[in-house]
Amino acid sequence: MQIRIEDYPGSLEAARYLVAARESGIAGPRLPADCRPQSLNQAFAVQQRTAQLLLEKHQDDIGAWKSALPTPEKSVVAPIYASTIAYAEAGPVAARTQTVRIEPEIAFEIARDLPARPEPYTESEVDAAIGGARLALEVLGCRYAAPEHASLPELLADHMFNQGLVLGPRIASPHDAPGALSITLSVDGVETEQHAGIHPNDRPKAGLYWLANFLREQGLGLRAGQHVITGSYAGFLDVPANRDLELAYGDLGVLRLHFSKP
């Protein structure tokens, strides 16, 4: 499956609608029919318009990406903005709800720019640009009150449920990111659930290799300092705010955090 930016007359209006929903923090109805993207190509145009508006209005640049190998049924690629990225070690992470939906992932840190260019990037070139990796959690949410009624292009335009990213401790090497590892959740020091985690693409870096060339083809690129997440080891987990949480990623390490909801 190949996606390309396909701008259309309603893309700016759709982006304005989604930016307003981000700013309010309140989920709303589907995009108005007259500006709704009709294809994944148009949805990606809305993503780019959203990124432009957030940068212009709030100086909120792209700090990370989520990505997975595309399938005939679905494509997962979306920017994650700097204002929504938190470091677990820095203290409580603000939450909008009493229950927070998260996905345990590994975030690869880009240490060298991978800009647009005519020739594809090889896996070894992408590996050379990776400066490290961290345990991470993607925070999920949607700008639509009834996402089950939204089309796939609308969901892609809304960044595929991304509300933010929490970065945890570094792992010894990005090459240590395994295809499978157990995920154990503890709340206030008590183990509550364990998952025999399997990465959806088997090779965690596969989505990063794909993303580097996808962005290259669009005239975009990855920049040093950005992080890339490529899929959850345990689907999604619902965790409580205002409690001390620990997620153990097999033998790789433990991510400790506290979501704070006033």
XYZ file of N, CA, C and O in Angstrom, residues 5-150:
584
model
N 0.731 12.318 -0.079
C -0.038 13.508 0.286
C -0.895 13.925 -0.896
O -0.393 14.125 -1.999
N -2.183 14.040 -0.661
C -3.112 14.501 -1.700
C -3.961 15.626 -1.106
O -4.969 15.382 -0.438
N -3.502 16.848 -1.327
C -4.236 17.970 -0.769
C -5.575 18.110 -1.478
O -5.741 17.697 -2.628
N -6.545 18.678 -0.773
C -7.886 18.849 -1.344
C -8.512 20.094 -0.724
O -8.031 20.584 0.318
N -9.571 20.646 -1.298
C -10.088 21.946 -0.841
C -10.482 22.002 0.626
O -10.423 23.060 1.242
N -10.888 20.876 1.230
C -11.350 20.921 2.617
C -10.296 20.597 3.652
O -10.600 20.560 4.852
N -9.038 20.382 3.238
C -8.027 19.917 4.189
C -7.743 20.937 5.291
O -7.578 20.572 6.461
N -7.688 22.213 4.944
C -7.395 23.232 5.951
C -8.537 23.350 6.950
O -8.306 23.463 8.160
N -9.781 23.298 6.467
C -10.924 23.361 7.378
C -10.926 22.160 8.325
O -11.191 22.293 9.523
N -10.631 20.985 7.791
C -10.578 19.787 8.630
C -9.490 19.923 9.688
O -9.698 19.576 10.859
N -8.342 20.442 9.298
C -7.253 20.620 10.256
C -7.636 21.626 11.333
O -7.336 21.423 12.512
N -8.291 22.701 10.954
C -8.720 23.697 11.948
C -9.685 23.073 12.955
O -9.615 23.357 14.156
N -10.567 22.218 12.469
C -11.522 21.547 13.344
C -10.789 20.665 14.347
O -11.079 20.695 15.558
N -9.815 19.902 13.880
C -9.091 18.988 14.761
C -8.177 19.737 15.731
O -8.020 19.328 16.878
N -7.592 20.849 15.296
C -6.782 21.655 16.203
C -7.655 22.247 17.303
O -7.273 22.264 18.484
N -8.846 22.723 16.948
C -9.762 23.268 17.957
C -10.142 22.201 18.976
O -10.237 22.480 20.185
N -10.363 20.977 18.525
C -10.691 19.888 19.443
C -9.516 19.576 20.350
O -9.688 19.300 21.545
N -8.290 19.633 19.829
C -7.108 19.442 20.663
C -7.032 20.531 21.739
O -6.742 20.260 22.906
N -7.262 21.759 21.330
C -7.134 22.884 22.257
C -8.192 22.829 23.354
O -7.914 23.164 24.509
N -9.395 22.394 23.014
C -10.474 22.335 24.004
C -10.364 21.116 24.902
O -10.841 21.132 26.046
N -9.744 20.058 24.379
C -9.664 18.815 25.136
C -10.986 18.079 25.209
O -11.142 17.148 26.011
N -11.930 18.472 24.368
C -13.264 17.864 24.386
C -13.522 17.173 23.054
O -13.417 17.806 21.997
N -13.856 15.892 23.091
C -14.170 15.165 21.869
C -15.494 15.662 21.298
O -16.424 15.993 22.032
N -15.558 15.721 19.969
C -16.756 16.237 19.318
C -17.243 15.304 18.228
O -16.822 14.147 18.129
N -18.130 15.796 17.389
C -18.667 14.970 16.307
C -17.634 14.716 15.219
O -16.521 15.254 15.257
N -18.027 13.925 14.242
C -17.160 13.664 13.089
C -16.885 14.965 12.345
O -17.570 15.978 12.527
N -15.871 14.926 11.502
C -15.596 16.083 10.657
C -16.803 16.395 9.792
O -17.512 15.484 9.336
N -17.082 17.667 9.539
C -18.185 18.014 8.633
C -18.005 17.341 7.277
O -16.882 17.202 6.775
N -19.111 16.913 6.691
C -19.045 16.137 5.453
C -18.331 16.875 4.337
O -17.642 16.256 3.516
N -18.459 18.216 4.294
C -17.876 18.950 3.172
C -16.355 19.105 3.267
O -15.720 19.560 2.312
N -15.759 18.722 4.409
C -14.291 18.789 4.517
C -13.683 17.452 4.912
O -12.489 17.371 5.170
N -14.482 16.430 4.933
C -14.045 15.107 5.391
C -13.128 14.458 4.355
O -13.456 14.414 3.171
N -11.949 13.945 4.756
C -11.078 13.267 3.781
C -11.736 11.981 3.289
O -12.365 11.255 4.055
N -11.559 11.715 2.016
C -12.189 10.545 1.402
C -11.200 9.419 1.133
O -11.607 8.351 0.660
N -9.938 9.640 1.412
C -8.921 8.617 1.163
C -7.803 8.790 2.181
O -7.695 9.821 2.859
N -6.944 7.772 2.285
C -5.798 7.871 3.177
C -4.848 8.961 2.701
O -4.215 9.640 3.519
N -4.742 9.143 1.380
C -3.890 10.210 0.843
C -4.374 11.577 1.312
O -3.580 12.445 1.686
N -5.688 11.793 1.288
C -6.243 13.062 1.760
C -6.102 13.188 3.278
O -5.880 14.285 3.794
N -6.213 12.069 3.993
C -6.053 12.105 5.450
C -4.653 12.560 5.835
O -4.471 13.332 6.787
N -3.657 12.101 5.082
C -2.298 12.519 5.385
C -2.120 14.005 5.106
O -1.354 14.686 5.803
N -2.834 14.536 4.120
C -2.793 15.976 3.869
C -3.343 16.742 5.070
O -2.810 17.796 5.445
N -4.394 16.212 5.717
C -4.943 16.855 6.909
C -3.915 16.820 8.042
O -3.735 17.805 8.769
N -3.222 15.691 8.197
C -2.156 15.629 9.202
C -1.133 16.738 8.990
O -0.730 17.424 9.940
N -0.714 16.913 7.745
C 0.298 17.926 7.464
C -0.226 19.335 7.698
O 0.488 20.202 8.211
N -1.479 19.578 7.348
C -2.095 20.888 7.629
C -2.171 21.121 9.136
O -1.913 22.231 9.617
N -2.529 20.082 9.897
C -2.590 20.199 11.355
C -1.220 20.551 11.920
O -1.088 21.425 12.785
N -0.186 19.865 11.430
C 1.171 20.148 11.897
C 1.567 21.593 11.597
O 2.188 22.265 12.433
N 1.198 22.089 10.425
C 1.513 23.473 10.063
C 0.810 24.458 10.983
O 1.413 25.434 11.457
N -0.480 24.205 11.261
C -1.241 25.113 12.126
C -0.694 25.119 13.548
O -0.569 26.183 14.171
N -0.366 23.932 14.087
C 0.152 23.877 15.451
C 1.508 24.563 15.559
O 1.809 25.212 16.569
N 2.312 24.462 14.521
C 3.606 25.134 14.537
C 3.419 26.646 14.445
O 4.066 27.414 15.167
N 2.506 27.092 13.576
C 2.270 28.529 13.402
C 1.615 29.155 14.627
O 2.002 30.248 15.062
N 0.633 28.481 15.214
C -0.141 29.059 16.317
C 0.548 28.921 17.666
O 0.449 29.808 18.514
N 1.220 27.788 17.878
C 1.735 27.483 19.214
C 3.215 27.128 19.230
O 3.727 26.743 20.297
N 3.895 27.243 18.087
C 5.292 26.809 17.995
C 5.447 25.376 18.503
O 6.425 25.018 19.157
N 4.439 24.562 18.226
C 4.406 23.170 18.668
C 4.854 22.285 17.511
O 4.080 22.005 16.590
N 6.103 21.878 17.531
C 6.675 21.138 16.414
C 6.490 19.630 16.618
O 6.113 19.168 17.701
N 6.785 18.878 15.574
C 6.705 17.418 15.645
C 7.905 16.915 16.436
O 9.058 17.134 16.064
N 7.629 16.226 17.557
C 8.688 15.712 18.398
C 8.879 14.218 18.276
O 9.885 13.673 18.744
N 7.904 13.542 17.653
C 7.974 12.090 17.522
C 7.010 11.651 16.430
O 6.204 12.455 15.927
N 7.096 10.385 16.075
C 6.179 9.778 15.102
C 5.730 8.423 15.629
O 6.493 7.733 16.322
N 4.509 8.050 15.271
C 4.080 6.672 15.447
C 3.970 6.051 14.066
O 3.565 6.717 13.100
N 4.346 4.784 13.973
C 4.397 4.155 12.666
C 4.300 2.650 12.821
O 4.697 2.082 13.841
N 3.764 2.009 11.812
C 3.733 0.549 11.740
C 3.748 0.162 10.273
O 3.391 0.968 9.397
N 4.164 -1.053 9.989
C 4.112 -1.501 8.608
C 2.668 -1.484 8.132
O 1.779 -2.006 8.804
N 2.391 -0.874 6.973
C 1.008 -0.823 6.488
C 0.523 -2.210 6.063
O 1.309 -3.074 5.678
N -0.779 -2.389 6.154
C -1.436 -3.602 5.675
C -2.518 -3.189 4.692
O -2.869 -2.000 4.597
N -3.084 -4.126 3.937
C -4.184 -3.763 3.036
C -5.378 -3.144 3.763
O -6.141 -2.383 3.178
N -5.522 -3.465 5.051
C -6.679 -2.961 5.799
C -6.415 -1.625 6.488
O -7.341 -0.853 6.720
N -5.149 -1.330 6.815
C -4.899 -0.175 7.677
C -3.495 0.368 7.477
O -2.563 -0.390 7.212
N -3.375 1.683 7.612
C -2.072 2.337 7.653
C -1.981 3.144 8.944
O -2.924 3.854 9.299
N -0.881 3.001 9.641
C -0.669 3.718 10.898
C 0.585 4.559 10.759
O 1.704 4.039 10.755
N 0.407 5.852 10.589
C 1.526 6.786 10.560
C 0.986 8.138 10.993
O -0.037 8.596 10.477
N 1.646 8.756 11.972
C 1.141 10.038 12.459
C 2.214 10.759 13.260
O 2.991 10.117 13.976
N 2.255 12.080 13.144
C 3.166 12.856 13.992
C 2.654 12.947 15.420
O 1.438 12.864 15.673
N 3.590 13.107 16.358
C 3.283 13.340 17.767
C 3.966 14.660 18.130
O 5.158 14.847 17.858
N 3.220 15.569 18.737
C 3.722 16.933 18.927
C 4.461 17.091 20.250
O 4.158 16.430 21.249
N 5.430 17.998 20.230
C 6.318 18.170 21.381
C 5.557 18.462 22.666
O 5.940 17.998 23.741
N 4.466 19.218 22.564
C 3.711 19.587 23.766
C 3.052 18.391 24.429
O 2.640 18.478 25.589
N 2.920 17.277 23.710
C 2.256 16.098 24.268
C 3.246 15.013 24.684
O 2.837 13.908 25.028
N 4.541 15.332 24.671
C 5.571 14.368 25.058
C 6.049 14.691 26.467
O 6.384 15.839 26.766
N 6.043 13.687 27.327
C 6.478 13.863 28.717
C 7.538 12.825 29.046
O 7.589 11.756 28.438
N 8.384 13.159 30.021
C 9.382 12.223 30.529
C 8.923 11.731 31.898
O 8.653 12.534 32.801
N 8.816 10.418 32.051
C 8.305 9.851 33.294
C 9.138 10.287 34.493
O 8.605 10.537 35.580
N 10.445 10.425 34.314
C 11.334 10.763 35.419
C 11.154 12.203 35.898
O 11.606 12.563 36.990
N 10.470 13.026 35.092
C 10.311 14.440 35.440
C 9.195 14.675 36.449
O 9.025 15.792 36.938
N 8.411 13.651 36.766
C 7.337 13.824 37.733
C 5.991 13.472 37.156
O 5.901 12.901 36.057
N 4.903 13.796 37.863
C 3.570 13.405 37.408
C 3.262 13.891 35.995
O 3.655 14.989 35.597
N 2.555 13.052 35.266
C 2.142 13.365 33.900
C 0.671 13.757 33.930
O -0.167 13.007 34.463
N 0.344 14.924 33.395
C -1.035 15.407 33.437
C -1.954 14.470 32.652
O -1.618 14.006 31.558
N -3.128 14.201 33.225
C -4.132 13.352 32.587
C -5.450 14.110 32.515
O -5.767 14.916 33.388
N -6.225 13.828 31.479
C -7.524 14.483 31.314
C -8.663 13.683 31.908
O -9.758 14.201 32.104
N -8.434 12.402 32.166
C -9.486 11.520 32.654
C -8.960 10.696 33.827
O -7.756 10.564 34.033
N -9.884 10.109 34.590
C -9.495 9.294 35.732
C -8.923 7.947 35.306
O -8.189 7.314 36.068
N -9.266 7.502 34.114
C -8.692 6.288 33.552
C -7.954 6.657 32.278
O -8.505 7.346 31.413
N -6.708 6.222 32.166
C -5.868 6.580 31.033
C -5.584 5.318 30.224
O -5.188 4.290 30.778
N -5.818 5.407 28.928
C -5.558 4.270 28.044
C -4.165 4.408 27.454
O -3.833 5.434 26.849
N -3.340 3.381 27.636
C -1.942 3.448 27.220
C -1.568 2.209 26.414
O -2.236 1.178 26.488
N -0.471 2.322 25.674
C 0.117 1.185 24.987
C 1.609 1.139 25.304
O 2.319 2.133 25.093
N 2.128 0.024 25.823
C 3.558 -0.085 26.119
C 4.369 -0.335 24.848
O 4.124 -1.298 24.123
N 5.330 0.537 24.594
C 6.106 0.471 23.361
C 7.581 0.767 23.662
O 7.955 1.079 24.795
N 8.395 0.682 22.639
C 9.781 1.137 22.698
C 9.938 2.286 21.712
O 9.460 2.196 20.567
N 10.543 3.372 22.165
C 10.739 4.558 21.331
C 12.199 4.635 20.902
O 13.101 4.626 21.742
N 12.403 4.698 19.591
C 13.750 4.831 19.040
C 14.069 6.308 18.849
O 13.273 7.057 18.269
N 15.233 6.734 19.343
C 15.631 8.138 19.235
C 16.506 8.337 18.004
O 17.495 7.628 17.803
N 16.127 9.324 17.193
C 16.893 9.644 15.989
C 17.997 10.629 16.371
O 17.743 11.685 16.939
N 19.236 10.252 16.078
C 20.383 11.099 16.424
C 20.976 11.799 15.215
O 21.816 12.687 15.365
N 20.530 11.425 14.019
C 21.076 11.998 12.785
C 19.917 12.204 11.810
O 19.077 11.316 11.649
N 19.843 13.362 11.182
C 18.771 13.644 10.236
C 18.720 12.600 9.124
O 19.764 12.138 8.626
N 17.487 12.231 8.741
C 17.254 11.383 7.568
C 16.337 12.176 6.638
O 15.130 11.964 6.589
N 16.899 13.114 5.875
C 16.079 14.024 5.067
C 15.579 13.364 3.787
O 15.960 12.242 3.433
N 14.714 14.090 3.092
C 14.239 13.623 1.789
C 15.414 13.529 0.818
O 16.336 14.357 0.842
N 15.372 12.504 -0.026
C 16.398 12.327 -1.060
C 15.844 11.366 -2.105
O 14.856 10.652 -1.838
N 16.415 11.309 -3.281
C 15.855 10.450 -4.330
C 15.967 8.957 -4.029
O 15.037 8.194 -4.295
N 17.113 8.519 -3.468
C 17.320 7.084 -3.303
C 16.819 6.614 -1.938
O 16.897 7.342 -0.949
N 16.302 5.388 -1.863
C 15.798 4.858 -0.593
C 16.902 4.719 0.454
O 18.075 4.552 0.129
N 16.483 4.780 1.712
C 17.395 4.496 2.812
C 17.463 2.990 3.033
O 16.449 2.295 3.023
N 18.667 2.495 3.239
C 18.841 1.091 3.592
C 18.632 0.924 5.094
O 18.690 1.899 5.864
N 18.396 -0.307 5.511
C 18.232 -0.558 6.941
C 19.494 -0.185 7.704
O 19.417 0.354 8.815
N 20.653 -0.426 7.138
C 21.897 -0.089 7.838
C 22.054 1.422 7.992
O 22.571 1.895 9.016
N 21.594 2.194 7.018
C 21.656 3.658 7.131
C 20.725 4.146 8.240
O 21.070 5.058 9.003
N 19.531 3.561 8.325
C 18.601 3.945 9.383
C 19.170 3.534 10.739
O 19.123 4.304 11.706
N 19.725 2.322 10.821
C 20.331 1.872 12.082
C 21.418 2.846 12.537
O 21.542 3.147 13.733
N 22.208 3.349 11.598
C 23.298 4.264 11.945
C 22.776 5.600 12.464
O 23.502 6.327 13.146
N 21.523 5.937 12.136
C 20.938 7.200 12.582
C 20.268 7.087 13.947
O 19.860 8.099 14.518
N 20.122 5.873 14.462
C 19.473 5.671 15.755
C 20.488 5.914 16.865
O 21.536 5.279 16.916
N 20.157 6.831 17.771
C 21.083 7.157 18.846
C 20.821 6.423 20.137
O 21.650 6.422 21.041
N 19.659 5.801 20.255
C 19.310 5.100 21.485
C 17.845 4.718 21.452
O 17.147 4.930 20.458
N 17.373 4.142 22.548
C 15.970 3.737 22.635
C 15.534 3.801 24.092
O 16.347 3.637 25.011
N 14.245 4.039 24.293
C 13.674 4.157 25.629
C 12.418 3.301 25.753
O 11.698 3.087 24.767
N 12.148 2.839 26.967
C 10.827 2.322 27.268
C 9.845 3.484 27.133
O 10.168 4.625 27.493
N 8.659 3.212 26.613
C 7.735 4.308 26.335
C 6.296 3.838 26.458
O 5.999 2.637 26.400
N 5.411 4.803 26.626
C 3.972 4.559 26.627
C 3.316 5.546 25.671
O 3.531 6.761 25.782
N 2.529 5.043 24.746
C 1.685 5.927 23.958
C 0.383 6.136 24.722
O -0.220 5.174 25.216
N -0.036 7.389 24.858
C -1.306 7.720 25.490
C -2.351 7.842 24.386
O -2.150 8.571 23.400
N -3.457 7.123 24.546
C -4.470 7.056 23.495
C -5.669 7.933 23.808
O -6.014 8.179 24.960
N -6.325 8.372 22.760
C -7.546 9.162 22.853
C -7.956 9.562 21.459
O -7.227 9.350 20.495
N -9.121 10.141 21.332
C -9.636 10.497 20.012
C -10.363 11.826 20.088
O -10.978 12.154 21.104
N -10.267 12.592 19.018
C -10.973 13.871 18.960
C -12.444 13.696 18.583
O -13.209 14.652 18.586
N -12.853 12.455 18.265
C -14.258 12.187 17.932
C -14.928 11.497 19.119
O -14.385 10.543 19.678
N -16.111 11.958 19.471
C -16.825 11.368 20.602
C -17.255 9.941 20.307
O -17.380 9.127 21.228
N -17.488 9.619 19.044
C -17.908 8.269 18.654
C -16.981 7.774 17.547
O -17.365 7.714 16.373
N -15.737 7.418 17.898
C -14.773 7.024 16.861
C -15.202 5.798 16.068
O -14.764 5.612 14.935
N -16.077 4.978 16.647
C -16.522 3.789 15.926
C -17.339 4.138 14.687
O -17.502 3.311 13.781
N -17.843 5.359 14.626
C -18.616 5.794 13.456
C -17.764 6.566 12.450
O -18.247 6.922 11.376
N -16.523 6.841 12.798
C -15.639 7.590 11.896
C -15.011 6.643 10.874
O -14.789 5.461 11.144
